[in-house]
PDB file of C-alpha atoms in Angstrom:
ATOM      1  CA  MET L   1     134.955 101.931  93.828  1.00  0.00           C
ATOM      2  CA  THR L   2     133.577 105.319  94.787  1.00  0.00           C
ATOM      3  CA  ARG L   3     130.767 105.689  92.254  1.00  0.00           C
ATOM      4  CA  PHE L   4     128.487 107.352  94.816  1.00  0.00           C
ATOM      5  CA  GLN L   5     130.905 109.717  96.534  1.00  0.00           C
ATOM      6  CA  GLN L   6     129.089 112.832  97.801  1.00  0.00           C
ATOM      7  CA  GLN L   7     125.711 111.315  96.914  1.00  0.00           C
ATOM      8  CA  VAL L   8     122.743 110.712  99.206  1.00  0.00           C
ATOM      9  CA  VAL L   9     120.952 107.394  98.812  1.00  0.00           C
ATOM     10  CA  VAL L  10     117.612 106.579 100.461  1.00  0.00           C
ATOM     11  CA  VAL L  11     116.957 102.849 100.985  1.00  0.00           C
ATOM     12  CA  THR L  12     113.596 101.638 102.308  1.00  0.00           C
ATOM     13  CA  GLY L  13     113.274  98.296 104.030  1.00  0.00           C
ATOM     14  CA  ALA L  14     116.897  98.704 105.114  1.00  0.00           C
ATOM     15  CA  GLY L  15     116.595  96.706 108.324  1.00  0.00           C
ATOM     16  CA  SER L  16     117.404  93.321 106.796  1.00  0.00           C
ATOM     17  CA  GLY L  17     117.848  91.238 103.672  1.00  0.00           C
ATOM     18  CA  ILE L  18     118.112  92.992 100.318  1.00  0.00           C
ATOM     19  CA  GLY L  19     117.664  96.439 101.857  1.00  0.00           C
ATOM     20  CA  ALA L  20     120.475  95.965 104.360  1.00  0.00           C
ATOM     21  CA  ALA L  21     122.803  94.550 101.699  1.00  0.00           C
ATOM     22  CA  THR L  22     121.964  97.423  99.365  1.00  0.00           C
ATOM     23  CA  ALA L  23     122.641 100.033 102.043  1.00  0.00           C
ATOM     24  CA  LYS L  24     125.978  98.380 102.794  1.00  0.00           C
ATOM     25  CA  ARG L  25     126.935  98.362  99.108  1.00  0.00           C
ATOM     26  CA  PHE L  26     126.149 102.048  98.591  1.00  0.00           C
ATOM     27  CA  ALA L  27     128.040 103.014 101.749  1.00  0.00           C
ATOM     28  CA  SER L  28     131.057 101.004 100.572  1.00  0.00           C
ATOM     29  CA  GLU L  29     131.048 103.101  97.398  1.00  0.00           C
ATOM     30  CA  GLY L  30     131.069 106.412  99.239  1.00  0.00           C
ATOM     31  CA  ALA L  31     127.401 107.317  99.637  1.00  0.00           C
ATOM     32  CA  SER L  32     125.665 108.830 102.617  1.00  0.00           C
ATOM     33  CA  VAL L  33     122.855 106.348 103.199  1.00  0.00           C
ATOM     34  CA  VAL L  34     119.438 107.036 104.720  1.00  0.00           C
ATOM     35  CA  LEU L  35     118.255 103.802 106.349  1.00  0.00           C
ATOM     36  CA  VAL L  36     114.460 103.630 106.286  1.00  0.00           C
ATOM     37  CA  GLY L  37     112.353 101.007 108.049  1.00  0.00           C
ATOM     38  CA  ARG L  38     109.708 100.500 110.687  1.00  0.00           C
ATOM     39  CA  THR L  39     112.018  99.122 113.393  1.00  0.00           C
ATOM     40  CA  ALA L  40     114.812 101.313 114.727  1.00  0.00           C
ATOM     41  CA  GLU L  41     116.620  98.344 116.289  1.00  0.00           C
ATOM     42  CA  LYS L  42     116.966  96.625 112.891  1.00  0.00           C
ATOM     43  CA  LEU L  43     118.190  99.838 111.321  1.00  0.00           C
ATOM     44  CA  GLU L  44     120.789 100.207 114.084  1.00  0.00           C
ATOM     45  CA  LYS L  45     122.029  96.713 113.257  1.00  0.00           C
ATOM     46  CA  THR L  46     122.370  97.610 109.594  1.00  0.00           C
ATOM     47  CA  LEU L  47     124.118 100.868 110.484  1.00  0.00           C
ATOM     48  CA  SER L  48     126.746  98.913 112.422  1.00  0.00           C
ATOM     49  CA  THR L  49     127.736  97.096 109.211  1.00  0.00           C
ATOM     50  CA  LEU L  50     128.197 100.205 107.045  1.00  0.00           C
ATOM     51  CA  ALA L  51     131.439 101.818 106.021  1.00  0.00           C
ATOM     52  CA  GLN L  52     132.058 104.989 107.981  1.00  0.00           C
ATOM     53  CA  GLY L  53     130.106 107.945 106.671  1.00  0.00           C
ATOM     54  CA  ASP L  54     127.398 110.506 107.318  1.00  0.00           C
ATOM     55  CA  HIS L  55     124.498 108.047 107.469  1.00  0.00           C
ATOM     56  CA  LEU L  56     121.022 108.517 108.928  1.00  0.00           C
ATOM     57  CA  ILE L  57     118.590 106.157 110.637  1.00  0.00           C
ATOM     58  CA  ALA L  58     115.018 107.106 109.736  1.00  0.00           C
ATOM     59  CA  PRO L  59     112.229 104.991 111.245  1.00  0.00           C
ATOM     60  CA  CYS L  60     109.241 105.292 108.920  1.00  0.00           C
ATOM     61  CA  ASP L  61     106.282 103.267 107.686  1.00  0.00           C
ATOM     62  CA  VAL L  62     106.226 103.836 103.926  1.00  0.00           C
ATOM     63  CA  ALA L  63     102.535 102.875 103.864  1.00  0.00           C
ATOM     64  CA  ALA L  64     101.781 106.119 105.742  1.00  0.00           C
ATOM     65  CA  ALA L  65     101.934 109.119 103.407  1.00  0.00           C
ATOM     66  CA  ASP L  66     102.390 111.634 106.229  1.00  0.00           C
ATOM     67  CA  GLN L  67     105.394 109.734 107.569  1.00  0.00           C
ATOM     68  CA  VAL L  68     107.032 109.635 104.126  1.00  0.00           C
ATOM     69  CA  GLN L  69     106.438 113.362 103.677  1.00  0.00           C
ATOM     70  CA  ALA L  70     108.082 114.008 107.043  1.00  0.00           C
ATOM     71  CA  LEU L  71     110.933 111.697 106.040  1.00  0.00           C
ATOM     72  CA  SER L  72     111.602 113.610 102.827  1.00  0.00           C
ATOM     73  CA  ASP L  73     111.573 116.903 104.731  1.00  0.00           C
ATOM     74  CA  ALA L  74     114.050 115.561 107.291  1.00  0.00           C
ATOM     75  CA  VAL L  75     116.407 114.155 104.663  1.00  0.00           C
ATOM     76  CA  LEU L  76     116.458 117.387 102.679  1.00  0.00           C
ATOM     77  CA  LYS L  77     116.961 119.421 105.851  1.00  0.00           C
ATOM     78  CA  LYS L  78     119.999 117.329 106.771  1.00  0.00           C
ATOM     79  CA  TYR L  79     121.610 116.787 103.369  1.00  0.00           C
ATOM     80  CA  GLY L  80     120.007 119.271 100.985  1.00  0.00           C
ATOM     81  CA  GLN L  81     119.853 116.669  98.228  1.00  0.00           C
ATOM     82  CA  VAL L  82     118.808 113.157  97.257  1.00  0.00           C
ATOM     83  CA  ASN L  83     120.514 111.332  94.391  1.00  0.00           C
ATOM     84  CA  VAL L  84     119.128 107.805  94.532  1.00  0.00           C
ATOM     85  CA  LEU L  85     115.864 106.394  95.893  1.00  0.00           C
ATOM     86  CA  VAL L  86     115.699 102.614  96.374  1.00  0.00           C
ATOM     87  CA  ASN L  87     112.143 101.410  97.021  1.00  0.00           C
ATOM     88  CA  ASN L  88     112.769  98.037  98.638  1.00  0.00           C
ATOM     89  CA  ALA L  89     110.248  97.787 101.510  1.00  0.00           C
ATOM     90  CA  GLY L  90     107.796  94.954 100.976  1.00  0.00           C
ATOM     91  CA  VAL L  91     105.648  92.241 102.516  1.00  0.00           C
ATOM     92  CA  ILE L  92     104.290  88.941 101.215  1.00  0.00           C
ATOM     93  CA  VAL L  93     100.942  87.251 101.817  1.00  0.00           C
ATOM     94  CA  GLN L  94     100.487  83.799 100.294  1.00  0.00           C
ATOM     95  CA  GLY L  95      97.312  81.885  99.490  1.00  0.00           C
ATOM     96  CA  ARG L  96      94.585  81.478  96.918  1.00  0.00           C
ATOM     97  CA  ILE L  97      92.352  84.494  96.564  1.00  0.00           C
ATOM     98  CA  ASP L  98      89.299  82.848  98.162  1.00  0.00           C
ATOM     99  CA  LYS L  99      91.402  82.364 101.305  1.00  0.00           C
ATOM    100  CA  ILE L 100      92.846  85.867 101.364  1.00  0.00           C
ATOM    101  CA  SER L 101      91.148  88.470 103.541  1.00  0.00           C
ATOM    102  CA  LEU L 102      90.525  92.064 102.575  1.00  0.00           C
ATOM    103  CA  ASP L 103      92.968  93.063 105.304  1.00  0.00           C
ATOM    104  CA  ASP L 104      95.629  90.833 103.700  1.00  0.00           C
ATOM    105  CA  TRP L 105      95.051  92.535 100.351  1.00  0.00           C
ATOM    106  CA  LYS L 106      95.258  96.017 101.882  1.00  0.00           C
ATOM    107  CA  LYS L 107      98.393  95.106 103.846  1.00  0.00           C
ATOM    108  CA  VAL L 108     100.316  94.059 100.749  1.00  0.00           C
ATOM    109  CA  MET L 109      99.091  96.904  98.567  1.00  0.00           C
ATOM    110  CA  SER L 110      99.728  99.542 101.234  1.00  0.00           C
ATOM    111  CA  VAL L 111     103.410  98.622 101.528  1.00  0.00           C
ATOM    112  CA  ASP L 112     104.399  97.077  98.193  1.00  0.00           C
ATOM    113  CA  LEU L 113     102.543  99.526  95.946  1.00  0.00           C
ATOM    114  CA  ASP L 114     101.341 102.556  97.927  1.00  0.00           C
ATOM    115  CA  GLY L 115     104.726 102.729  99.665  1.00  0.00           C
ATOM    116  CA  VAL L 116     106.487 103.038  96.316  1.00  0.00           C
ATOM    117  CA  PHE L 117     104.065 105.759  95.228  1.00  0.00           C
ATOM    118  CA  HIS L 118     104.510 107.700  98.477  1.00  0.00           C
ATOM    119  CA  CYS L 119     108.302 107.660  98.251  1.00  0.00           C
ATOM    120  CA  VAL L 120     108.442 108.598  94.576  1.00  0.00           C
ATOM    121  CA  HIS L 121     105.855 111.336  95.092  1.00  0.00           C
ATOM    122  CA  TYR L 122     107.648 113.044  97.958  1.00  0.00           C
ATOM    123  CA  PHE L 123     111.250 112.531  96.832  1.00  0.00           C
ATOM    124  CA  MET L 124     110.791 113.314  93.133  1.00  0.00           C
ATOM    125  CA  PRO L 125     111.274 117.095  93.529  1.00  0.00           C
ATOM    126  CA  ALA L 126     114.719 116.451  95.020  1.00  0.00           C
ATOM    127  CA  LEU L 127     115.539 113.862  92.362  1.00  0.00           C
ATOM    128  CA  LEU L 128     114.605 116.336  89.645  1.00  0.00           C
ATOM    129  CA  LYS L 129     117.085 118.837  91.082  1.00  0.00           C
ATOM    130  CA  SER L 130     119.892 116.278  91.276  1.00  0.00           C
ATOM    131  CA  LYS L 131     118.950 114.481  88.044  1.00  0.00           C
ATOM    132  CA  GLY L 132     119.042 111.373  90.143  1.00  0.00           C
ATOM    133  CA  ASN L 133     117.325 108.050  89.773  1.00  0.00           C
ATOM    134  CA  VAL L 134     114.828 105.639  91.267  1.00  0.00           C
ATOM    135  CA  VAL L 135     115.405 101.913  91.659  1.00  0.00           C
ATOM    136  CA  ASN L 136     112.283  99.951  92.530  1.00  0.00           C
ATOM    137  CA  ILE L 137     112.662  96.438  93.888  1.00  0.00           C
ATOM    138  CA  SER L 138     109.993  94.522  92.033  1.00  0.00           C
ATOM    139  CA  SER L 139     110.165  90.736  91.527  1.00  0.00           C
ATOM    140  CA  VAL L 140     110.022  88.062  88.865  1.00  0.00           C
ATOM    141  CA  SER L 141     106.538  87.709  90.381  1.00  0.00           C
ATOM    142  CA  GLY L 142     105.819  91.054  88.739  1.00  0.00           C
ATOM    143  CA  LEU L 143     106.734  89.605  85.338  1.00  0.00           C
ATOM    144  CA  GLY L 144     104.669  86.414  85.460  1.00  0.00           C
ATOM    145  CA  GLY L 145     102.327  84.392  87.627  1.00  0.00           C
ATOM    146  CA  ASP L 146     102.975  82.106  90.601  1.00  0.00           C
ATOM    147  CA  TRP L 147     100.738  79.618  92.348  1.00  0.00           C
ATOM    148  CA  GLY L 148      99.291  81.038  95.564  1.00  0.00           C
ATOM    149  CA  MET L 149     100.866  84.470  95.120  1.00  0.00           C
ATOM    150  CA  SER L 150      98.142  86.428  93.337  1.00  0.00           C
ATOM    151  CA  VAL L 151      98.068  89.371  95.763  1.00  0.00           C
ATOM    152  CA  TYR L 152     101.849  89.791  95.829  1.00  0.00           C
ATOM    153  CA  ASN L 153     101.984  89.343  92.042  1.00  0.00           C
ATOM    154  CA  ALA L 154      99.339  92.022  91.569  1.00  0.00           C
ATOM    155  CA  ALA L 155     101.338  94.520  93.625  1.00  0.00           C
ATOM    156  CA  LYS L 156     104.638  93.735  91.931  1.00  0.00           C
ATOM    157  CA  GLY L 157     103.034  93.722  88.500  1.00  0.00           C
ATOM    158  CA  ALA L 158     101.821  97.236  89.214  1.00  0.00           C
ATOM    159  CA  VAL L 159     105.313  98.296  90.322  1.00  0.00           C
ATOM    160  CA  THR L 160     106.725  96.878  87.086  1.00  0.00           C
ATOM    161  CA  ASN L 161     104.477  99.023  84.903  1.00  0.00           C
ATOM    162  CA  PHE L 162     104.699 102.023  87.237  1.00  0.00           C
ATOM    163  CA  THR L 163     108.465 101.866  86.667  1.00  0.00           C
ATOM    164  CA  ARG L 164     108.064 101.991  82.887  1.00  0.00           C
ATOM    165  CA  SER L 165     105.621 104.897  83.038  1.00  0.00           C
ATOM    166  CA  LEU L 166     107.769 106.936  85.425  1.00  0.00           C
ATOM    167  CA  ALA L 167     110.755 106.446  83.127  1.00  0.00           C
ATOM    168  CA  MET L 168     108.726 107.885  80.261  1.00  0.00           C
ATOM    169  CA  ASP L 169     107.435 110.820  82.310  1.00  0.00           C
ATOM    170  CA  TYR L 170     110.791 111.926  83.729  1.00  0.00           C
ATOM    171  CA  GLY L 171     113.381 110.925  81.132  1.00  0.00           C
ATOM    172  CA  GLU L 172     113.511 114.363  79.538  1.00  0.00           C
ATOM    173  CA  ASP L 173     114.188 115.805  82.982  1.00  0.00           C
ATOM    174  CA  GLY L 174     117.264 113.617  83.376  1.00  0.00           C
ATOM    175  CA  VAL L 175     115.761 111.288  85.979  1.00  0.00           C
ATOM    176  CA  ARG L 176     116.141 107.561  85.328  1.00  0.00           C
ATOM    177  CA  VAL L 177     113.694 104.994  86.760  1.00  0.00           C
ATOM    178  CA  ASN L 178     114.387 101.258  86.698  1.00  0.00           C
ATOM    179  CA  ALA L 179     113.419  98.159  88.638  1.00  0.00           C
ATOM    180  CA  ILE L 180     115.335  95.112  89.771  1.00  0.00           C
ATOM    181  CA  CYS L 181     113.275  91.902  89.714  1.00  0.00           C
ATOM    182  CA  PRO L 182     114.812  89.346  92.078  1.00  0.00           C
ATOM    183  CA  GLY L 183     114.051  85.674  91.731  1.00  0.00           C
ATOM    184  CA  PHE L 184     114.132  83.267  94.665  1.00  0.00           C
ATOM    185  CA  THR L 185     116.441  84.962  97.179  1.00  0.00           C
ATOM    186  CA  PHE L 186     117.391  84.035 100.727  1.00  0.00           C
ATOM    187  CA  THR L 187     116.052  86.773 103.015  1.00  0.00           C
ATOM    188  CA  ASP L 188     114.049  86.922 106.238  1.00  0.00           C
ATOM    189  CA  LEU L 189     110.922  86.298 104.135  1.00  0.00           C
ATOM    190  CA  THR L 190     112.287  82.944 102.953  1.00  0.00           C
ATOM    191  CA  GLU L 191     114.164  81.946 106.124  1.00  0.00           C
ATOM    192  CA  GLU L 192     111.873  78.999 106.919  1.00  0.00           C
ATOM    193  CA  MET L 193     112.535  77.438 103.519  1.00  0.00           C
ATOM    194  CA  LYS L 194     116.267  76.994 104.185  1.00  0.00           C
ATOM    195  CA  SER L 195     115.636  73.890 106.285  1.00  0.00           C
ATOM    196  CA  ASN L 196     113.364  72.229 103.700  1.00  0.00           C
ATOM    197  CA  GLN L 197     115.866  70.679 101.292  1.00  0.00           C
ATOM    198  CA  GLN L 198     113.186  68.881  99.297  1.00  0.00           C
ATOM    199  CA  LEU L 199     111.412  72.156  98.593  1.00  0.00           C
ATOM    200  CA  LEU L 200     114.691  73.922  97.829  1.00  0.00           C
ATOM    201  CA  ASN L 201     115.590  71.238  95.297  1.00  0.00           C
ATOM    202  CA  LYS L 202     112.327  71.906  93.451  1.00  0.00           C
ATOM    203  CA  PHE L 203     113.310  75.556  93.147  1.00  0.00           C
ATOM    204  CA  TYR L 204     116.874  74.733  92.133  1.00  0.00           C
ATOM    205  CA  ASP L 205     115.643  72.421  89.372  1.00  0.00           C
ATOM    206  CA  ARG L 206     114.048  75.457  87.700  1.00  0.00           C
ATOM    207  CA  ILE L 207     117.044  77.798  88.129  1.00  0.00           C
ATOM    208  CA  PRO L 208     119.838  77.452  85.545  1.00  0.00           C
ATOM    209  CA  LEU L 209     122.459  78.645  88.053  1.00  0.00           C
ATOM    210  CA  ALA L 210     121.101  75.999  90.472  1.00  0.00           C
ATOM    211  CA  ARG L 211     121.120  78.113  93.625  1.00  0.00           C
ATOM    212  CA  ALA L 212     119.123  80.728  95.451  1.00  0.00           C
ATOM    213  CA  GLY L 213     120.091  84.357  95.187  1.00  0.00           C
ATOM    214  CA  GLN L 214     121.785  86.133  98.060  1.00  0.00           C
ATOM    215  CA  PRO L 215     121.013  89.712  99.131  1.00  0.00           C
ATOM    216  CA  ASP L 216     124.459  90.781  97.901  1.00  0.00           C
ATOM    217  CA  ASP L 217     123.574  89.515  94.400  1.00  0.00           C
ATOM    218  CA  ILE L 218     120.635  91.895  94.295  1.00  0.00           C
ATOM    219  CA  ALA L 219     122.560  94.759  95.884  1.00  0.00           C
ATOM    220  CA  SER L 220     125.214  94.533  93.170  1.00  0.00           C
ATOM    221  CA  ALA L 221     122.553  94.902  90.478  1.00  0.00           C
ATOM    222  CA  VAL L 222     120.961  97.845  92.292  1.00  0.00           C
ATOM    223  CA  ALA L 223     124.312  99.628  92.563  1.00  0.00           C
ATOM    224  CA  PHE L 224     124.995  99.094  88.863  1.00  0.00           C
ATOM    225  CA  ILE L 225     121.612 100.319  87.652  1.00  0.00           C
ATOM    226  CA  ALA L 226     121.835 103.397  89.922  1.00  0.00           C
ATOM    227  CA  SER L 227     125.346 104.307  88.789  1.00  0.00           C
ATOM    228  CA  ASP L 228     126.625 106.293  85.833  1.00  0.00           C
ATOM    229  CA  ASP L 229     127.711 102.961  84.345  1.00  0.00           C
ATOM    230  CA  ALA L 230     124.004 102.554  83.494  1.00  0.00           C
ATOM    231  CA  ARG L 231     123.467 106.173  82.461  1.00  0.00           C
ATOM    232  CA  TYR L 232     121.672 105.217  79.214  1.00  0.00           C
ATOM    233  CA  ILE L 233     119.353 102.687  80.863  1.00  0.00           C
ATOM    234  CA  THR L 234     115.859 103.645  81.977  1.00  0.00           C
ATOM    235  CA  GLY L 235     112.454 101.976  82.065  1.00  0.00           C
ATOM    236  CA  VAL L 236     114.009  98.527  82.498  1.00  0.00           C
ATOM    237  CA  ASN L 237     112.701  95.761  84.748  1.00  0.00           C
ATOM    238  CA  LEU L 238     115.860  93.690  85.137  1.00  0.00           C
ATOM    239  CA  PRO L 239     115.495  90.062  86.287  1.00  0.00           C
ATOM    240  CA  VAL L 240     118.225  89.042  88.739  1.00  0.00           C
ATOM    241  CA  ASP L 241     117.094  85.472  89.111  1.00  0.00           C
ATOM    242  CA  GLY L 242     119.773  82.960  88.209  1.00  0.00           C
ATOM    243  CA  GLY L 243     118.180  82.577  84.789  1.00  0.00           C
ATOM    244  CA  ILE L 244     114.743  81.332  85.833  1.00  0.00           C
ATOM    245  CA  THR L 245     112.887  83.748  83.532  1.00  0.00           C
ATOM    246  CA  ALA L 246     114.960  82.462  80.605  1.00  0.00           C
ATOM    247  CA  SER L 247     113.240  79.067  80.822  1.00  0.00           C
ATOM    248  CA  ASN L 248     109.772  77.898  79.800  1.00  0.00           C
ATOM    249  CA  GLY L 249     109.087  76.713  83.328  1.00  0.00           C
ATOM    250  CA  GLN L 250     110.178  73.124  82.836  1.00  0.00           C
ATOM    251  CA  PRO L 251     112.418  71.566  85.512  1.00  0.00           C
ATOM    252  CA  LYS L 252     115.903  70.385  84.649  1.00  0.00           C
ATOM    253  CA  GLN L 253     115.922  67.024  82.851  1.00  0.00           C
ATOM    254  CA  ALA L 254     117.901  64.178  84.367  1.00  0.00           C
TER     255      ALA L 254
END
């Protein structure tokens, strides 16, 4: 498929996991992809996996507004347009709130929430010109609660509602805004869990499809929601979670 031929797609957190898989998917469908992340070496690794094209490595900390502004200027100088913005960069801090430091709170909010705001703020003028769209990577944690994840849930819950509000604000301008809400997915953030089969089984007992998601599963959903195949969809927070949000939280019965 070449759904994104002659389009420019910006993907944050593109150095690994969902971001890397998403960048690869867009490139395979003809896009010029801007790979955004804090570590140039990781972005180089992702670049090596992409289909040939006019791609750009752009080291940037999305938590820093001045860096995102400079990023948007550089992208527009090179390409003259932006068609899709994928806000994927994120961090996780786990623990009950009485054990979480103020620095932990600020760390999560600065990347997972402020980073989304910064990117939307600085890229929206270009998206208005192209009548493009934004895809935020939220989480099923932004749709409901989890034990020991209150800070992460707060950030993703904000992204979920930010997505709805942006869709309302910019729909008449032809800009669509949606979010993908992954469930339990194997990425660098969950790497340590792969060796704990007992813990994995507890997760699988709550997932109707009985497996963890893979980055490619999420990338496929991102590509769909950003494409013209989804041209009448906006303001949606789409769970891509193997069915876990379809249940009432009870584990599978023997």
